[in-house]
Amino acid sequence: MAGSGQAAGASMAPASISELRAEGDVLLEKIRQLHNKIKLSCDVRLRQGGASGDTMAALLSLGAASGQFRVAESAVSAGLEAITTVAALDPTEQASGTAAAALDGPQHTNDSGSPAAAIVGGGSGSGGEMDVVDASPDGPAAEVAAADSDLSVAAPQQPSYRQVHVSGRQPPNQPPGRLRLSRDELANVFGSFHPWELTHRRRVLGQALFDAAAANYTHLTIDGSAKGGVRQLWGRMPHKTAYKWGQRASHLTHLHTILPFESISRWCRGTWVALIEGNAAARKAINDEEKKVQQEGGEEGTARPAHHVPQPASSIKVISFDDDHDSSFRCDTSAEPLPPSPVDLSNLEEVHNMPCQYAAVRAGRRVWRAPRLRVLTFGREQGYGVEDIKSNHSCWMEACEHLEKFDVDTILLSVKQGLLSFS
């Protein structure tokens, strides 16, 4: 007996977090499919009629009992959330996660021509191949990349959401949807989930709903505060991933950054830049596609509303910064921004409390055009001299023809006068 017990134990190797997550996803999907099949079968047989009284009673009982599958779905979902939490807190999952993701490769074919999809790797651009476009920045990177990589294979080519009711009309006679979200779940998906939280649910939501939720972002906060609890996740996000989310968030209007400590202004500077430039790249691609349709569509392409004006510029209108004075985080681990590229920020109107080192991203070869800037304020930082302030801030002052409010936190009037001379 001891021998057989040892043999059984040897054959049962411990599973990795990514394997647990994958098996849990499969189990959850099978439970949902079984529930839907039972309900559909019962509905069809009840509508057909002709069954005996005992058969009808049995069908009604089976339909009622199928509600227990909802309980099972909730239990499995809670288990998957617990697995994700363990992965986020277990640093040993990172090494195995990178190797697993390298085998999958990027699968988001809609954006295969983007710079973010063409370049893969770690936060600074080094390391092995990895689907960083969709990977979570922390331990769950492996299961997220694996989920994204086989999404197109696992799911049939059909919309992942549909309209189920129109006011004043009878509901369509269709089987229940594969995925039915409650009002609270929809509010989370379309309102409050962080990028990596959406990524964890991508396999379940489906491609269309996932893309729609990401495009629905209008306000996004890079939260480095101690209270927020997501500082390390933002700090570890690869720049290619941030660029990708900037592309997805094509309706983003306000980008806010909470710095973990006021003297650490370079924290997540590369992430911040990548989000802005990814958003601008996506808007430009949309505009180019619209122009192509208009040119190739003839009369159909010109039959657009008179008020329709293509918007090639970034959708971002406000950029703002805050300091978390309660934080004790003093280590700047963020890598430098991505290589420079021309960006049209002609929708940008307000920049609030920008630190000196964030302002420096426009120095040199990075070309950002922001002609409509009305409000521009710079925060005060220790350790930077007058020449640093002038050099970093002057690039923001150039060609500001519509500037209405300007302020830089310095007691030197000559610095303010010198900067205003650039506008």
CSV table of N, CA and C in Angstrom, one decimal, residues 326-391:
chain,number,residue,atom,x,y,z
A,326,ASP,N,1.6,60.8,1.6
A,326,ASP,CA,1.6,59.8,2.7
A,326,ASP,C,2.4,58.6,2.3
A,327,SER,N,2.9,58.6,1.1
A,327,SER,CA,3.6,57.4,0.6
A,327,SER,C,5.1,57.4,1.1
A,328,SER,N,5.6,56.2,1.4
A,328,SER,CA,7.0,56.1,1.8
A,328,SER,C,7.9,55.5,0.7
A,329,PHE,N,7.3,55.4,-0.5
A,329,PHE,CA,8.0,54.7,-1.6
A,329,PHE,C,9.0,55.7,-2.2
A,330,ARG,N,10.3,55.4,-2.2
A,330,ARG,CA,11.3,56.3,-2.6
A,330,ARG,C,12.2,55.8,-3.7
A,331,CYS,N,11.9,54.7,-4.2
A,331,CYS,CA,12.7,54.0,-5.2
A,331,CYS,C,12.1,54.2,-6.6
A,332,ASP,N,12.8,54.9,-7.5
A,332,ASP,CA,12.4,55.1,-8.9
A,332,ASP,C,12.9,53.9,-9.7
A,333,THR,N,11.9,53.0,-10.1
A,333,THR,CA,12.3,51.8,-10.8
A,333,THR,C,11.8,51.9,-12.3
A,334,SER,N,11.2,53.0,-12.7
A,334,SER,CA,10.7,53.0,-14.0
A,334,SER,C,11.7,53.2,-15.1
A,335,ALA,N,11.6,52.6,-16.2
A,335,ALA,CA,12.5,52.7,-17.4
A,335,ALA,C,12.2,54.0,-18.1
A,336,GLU,N,13.1,54.4,-19.0
A,336,GLU,CA,12.9,55.5,-19.9
A,336,GLU,C,11.8,55.3,-20.9
A,337,PRO,N,11.2,56.4,-21.4
A,337,PRO,CA,10.1,56.3,-22.4
A,337,PRO,C,10.6,55.6,-23.6
A,338,LEU,N,9.6,55.2,-24.4
A,338,LEU,CA,9.9,54.6,-25.7
A,338,LEU,C,10.6,55.6,-26.6
A,339,PRO,N,11.1,55.2,-27.8
A,339,PRO,CA,11.7,56.1,-28.7
A,339,PRO,C,10.7,57.2,-29.2
A,340,PRO,N,11.2,58.4,-29.5
A,340,PRO,CA,10.2,59.4,-29.8
A,340,PRO,C,9.5,59.2,-31.1
A,341,SER,N,8.4,59.8,-31.2
A,341,SER,CA,7.6,59.8,-32.5
A,341,SER,C,6.7,61.0,-32.5
A,342,PRO,N,6.4,61.6,-33.7
A,342,PRO,CA,5.6,62.8,-33.8
A,342,PRO,C,4.2,62.4,-33.4
A,343,VAL,N,3.6,63.3,-32.5
A,343,VAL,CA,2.2,63.0,-32.0
A,343,VAL,C,1.4,64.3,-32.1
A,344,ASP,N,0.2,64.1,-32.6
A,344,ASP,CA,-0.7,65.3,-32.7
A,344,ASP,C,-1.6,65.3,-31.5
A,345,LEU,N,-1.3,66.3,-30.6
A,345,LEU,CA,-2.1,66.6,-29.4
A,345,LEU,C,-2.9,67.8,-29.5
A,346,SER,N,-3.5,68.1,-30.7
A,346,SER,CA,-4.2,69.3,-30.9
A,346,SER,C,-5.5,69.4,-30.2
A,347,ASN,N,-6.0,68.3,-29.6
A,347,ASN,CA,-7.2,68.4,-28.7
A,347,ASN,C,-6.8,68.7,-27.2
A,348,LEU,N,-5.5,68.6,-26.9
A,348,LEU,CA,-5.1,68.9,-25.5
A,348,LEU,C,-5.3,70.3,-25.2
A,349,GLU,N,-6.0,70.6,-24.1
A,349,GLU,CA,-6.3,71.9,-23.7
A,349,GLU,C,-5.7,72.3,-22.3
A,350,GLU,N,-5.6,71.3,-21.4
A,350,GLU,CA,-5.1,71.6,-20.0
A,350,GLU,C,-4.1,70.6,-19.6
A,351,VAL,N,-3.0,71.2,-18.9
A,351,VAL,CA,-2.0,70.4,-18.2
A,351,VAL,C,-1.8,71.0,-16.9
A,352,HIS,N,-2.0,70.2,-15.8
A,352,HIS,CA,-2.0,70.7,-14.4
A,352,HIS,C,-0.9,70.1,-13.6
A,353,ASN,N,-0.1,71.0,-13.0
A,353,ASN,CA,0.9,70.6,-12.0
A,353,ASN,C,1.9,69.5,-12.5
A,354,MET,N,2.4,69.8,-13.7
A,354,MET,CA,3.3,68.8,-14.3
A,354,MET,C,4.7,69.0,-13.6
A,355,PRO,N,5.3,67.9,-13.2
A,355,PRO,CA,6.7,67.9,-12.6
A,355,PRO,C,7.7,68.2,-13.7
A,356,CYS,N,8.9,68.7,-13.2
A,356,CYS,CA,9.9,69.1,-14.1
A,356,CYS,C,10.4,67.9,-15.0
A,357,GLN,N,10.6,66.7,-14.4
A,357,GLN,CA,11.1,65.6,-15.2
A,357,GLN,C,10.1,65.0,-16.2
A,358,TYR,N,8.8,65.2,-15.9
A,358,TYR,CA,7.8,64.8,-16.9
A,358,TYR,C,7.8,65.8,-18.1
A,359,ALA,N,8.0,67.1,-17.8
A,359,ALA,CA,8.0,68.1,-18.8
A,359,ALA,C,9.2,67.8,-19.8
A,360,ALA,N,10.2,67.2,-19.3
A,360,ALA,CA,11.4,66.9,-20.1
A,360,ALA,C,11.2,65.9,-21.2
A,361,VAL,N,10.1,65.2,-21.2
A,361,VAL,CA,9.9,64.2,-22.3
A,361,VAL,C,9.8,64.9,-23.7
A,362,ARG,N,9.5,66.1,-23.7
A,362,ARG,CA,9.3,66.8,-25.0
A,362,ARG,C,10.7,67.4,-25.5
A,363,ALA,N,11.7,67.4,-24.6
A,363,ALA,CA,13.0,67.9,-25.0
A,363,ALA,C,13.6,67.0,-26.0
A,364,GLY,N,14.4,67.5,-26.9
A,364,GLY,CA,15.2,66.7,-27.8
A,364,GLY,C,14.3,66.4,-29.1
A,365,ARG,N,14.2,65.1,-29.4
A,365,ARG,CA,13.6,64.7,-30.7
A,365,ARG,C,12.1,64.3,-30.6
A,366,ARG,N,11.6,64.4,-29.4
A,366,ARG,CA,10.1,64.0,-29.3
A,366,ARG,C,9.3,65.2,-29.7
A,367,VAL,N,8.5,65.0,-30.7
A,367,VAL,CA,7.7,66.1,-31.3
A,367,VAL,C,6.2,65.9,-30.9
A,368,TRP,N,5.7,66.8,-30.0
A,368,TRP,CA,4.3,66.8,-29.6
A,368,TRP,C,3.7,68.1,-30.0
A,369,ARG,N,2.7,68.1,-30.8
A,369,ARG,CA,2.1,69.3,-31.3
A,369,ARG,C,0.8,69.6,-30.4
A,370,ALA,N,0.8,70.7,-29.7
A,370,ALA,CA,-0.3,71.0,-28.8
A,370,ALA,C,-0.7,72.5,-28.9
A,371,PRO,N,-1.3,72.9,-30.1
A,371,PRO,CA,-1.5,74.3,-30.3
A,371,PRO,C,-2.7,74.9,-29.6
A,372,ARG,N,-3.6,74.1,-29.0
A,372,ARG,CA,-4.8,74.6,-28.4
A,372,ARG,C,-4.6,74.6,-26.9
A,373,LEU,N,-3.4,74.5,-26.3
A,373,LEU,CA,-3.2,74.5,-24.9
A,373,LEU,C,-3.7,75.8,-24.3
A,374,ARG,N,-4.6,75.7,-23.3
A,374,ARG,CA,-5.1,77.0,-22.7
A,374,ARG,C,-4.6,77.1,-21.3
A,375,VAL,N,-4.4,76.0,-20.6
A,375,VAL,CA,-4.0,76.0,-19.2
A,375,VAL,C,-2.7,75.2,-19.0
A,376,LEU,N,-1.7,75.8,-18.5
A,376,LEU,CA,-0.4,75.1,-18.3
A,376,LEU,C,0.2,75.5,-17.0
A,377,THR,N,0.3,74.5,-16.1
A,377,THR,CA,0.9,74.8,-14.8
A,377,THR,C,2.0,73.7,-14.5
A,378,PHE,N,3.1,74.1,-13.8
A,378,PHE,CA,4.2,73.3,-13.5
A,378,PHE,C,4.3,73.2,-12.0
A,379,GLY,N,4.5,72.0,-11.5
A,379,GLY,CA,4.7,71.9,-10.0
A,379,GLY,C,6.2,72.2,-9.6
A,380,ARG,N,6.3,72.3,-8.3
A,380,ARG,CA,7.7,72.6,-7.8
A,380,ARG,C,8.4,71.4,-7.4
A,381,GLU,N,9.7,71.3,-7.7
A,381,GLU,CA,10.5,70.1,-7.4
A,381,GLU,C,11.8,70.5,-6.8
A,382,GLN,N,12.2,69.7,-5.8
A,382,GLN,CA,13.5,70.0,-5.2
A,382,GLN,C,14.6,69.3,-6.1
A,383,GLY,N,15.8,70.0,-6.1
A,383,GLY,CA,16.9,69.4,-6.7
A,383,GLY,C,17.1,69.8,-8.2
A,384,TYR,N,16.3,70.7,-8.7
A,384,TYR,CA,16.4,71.2,-10.1
A,384,TYR,C,16.7,72.7,-10.1
A,385,GLY,N,17.7,73.0,-10.9
A,385,GLY,CA,18.1,74.4,-11.0
A,385,GLY,C,17.3,75.2,-12.0
A,386,VAL,N,17.6,76.5,-12.1
A,386,VAL,CA,16.9,77.4,-13.0
A,386,VAL,C,17.1,76.9,-14.4
A,387,GLU,N,18.3,76.5,-14.8
A,387,GLU,CA,18.5,76.1,-16.2
A,387,GLU,C,17.7,74.8,-16.6
A,388,ASP,N,17.6,73.9,-15.6
A,388,ASP,CA,16.9,72.7,-15.8
A,388,ASP,C,15.4,73.0,-16.1
A,389,ILE,N,14.9,73.9,-15.2
A,389,ILE,CA,13.5,74.3,-15.3
A,389,ILE,C,13.2,75.0,-16.7
A,390,LYS,N,14.1,75.9,-17.1
A,390,LYS,CA,13.9,76.6,-18.4
A,390,LYS,C,14.0,75.6,-19.5
A,391,SER,N,15.0,74.7,-19.5
A,391,SER,CA,15.1,73.8,-20.6
A,391,SER,C,14.0,72.8,-20.7
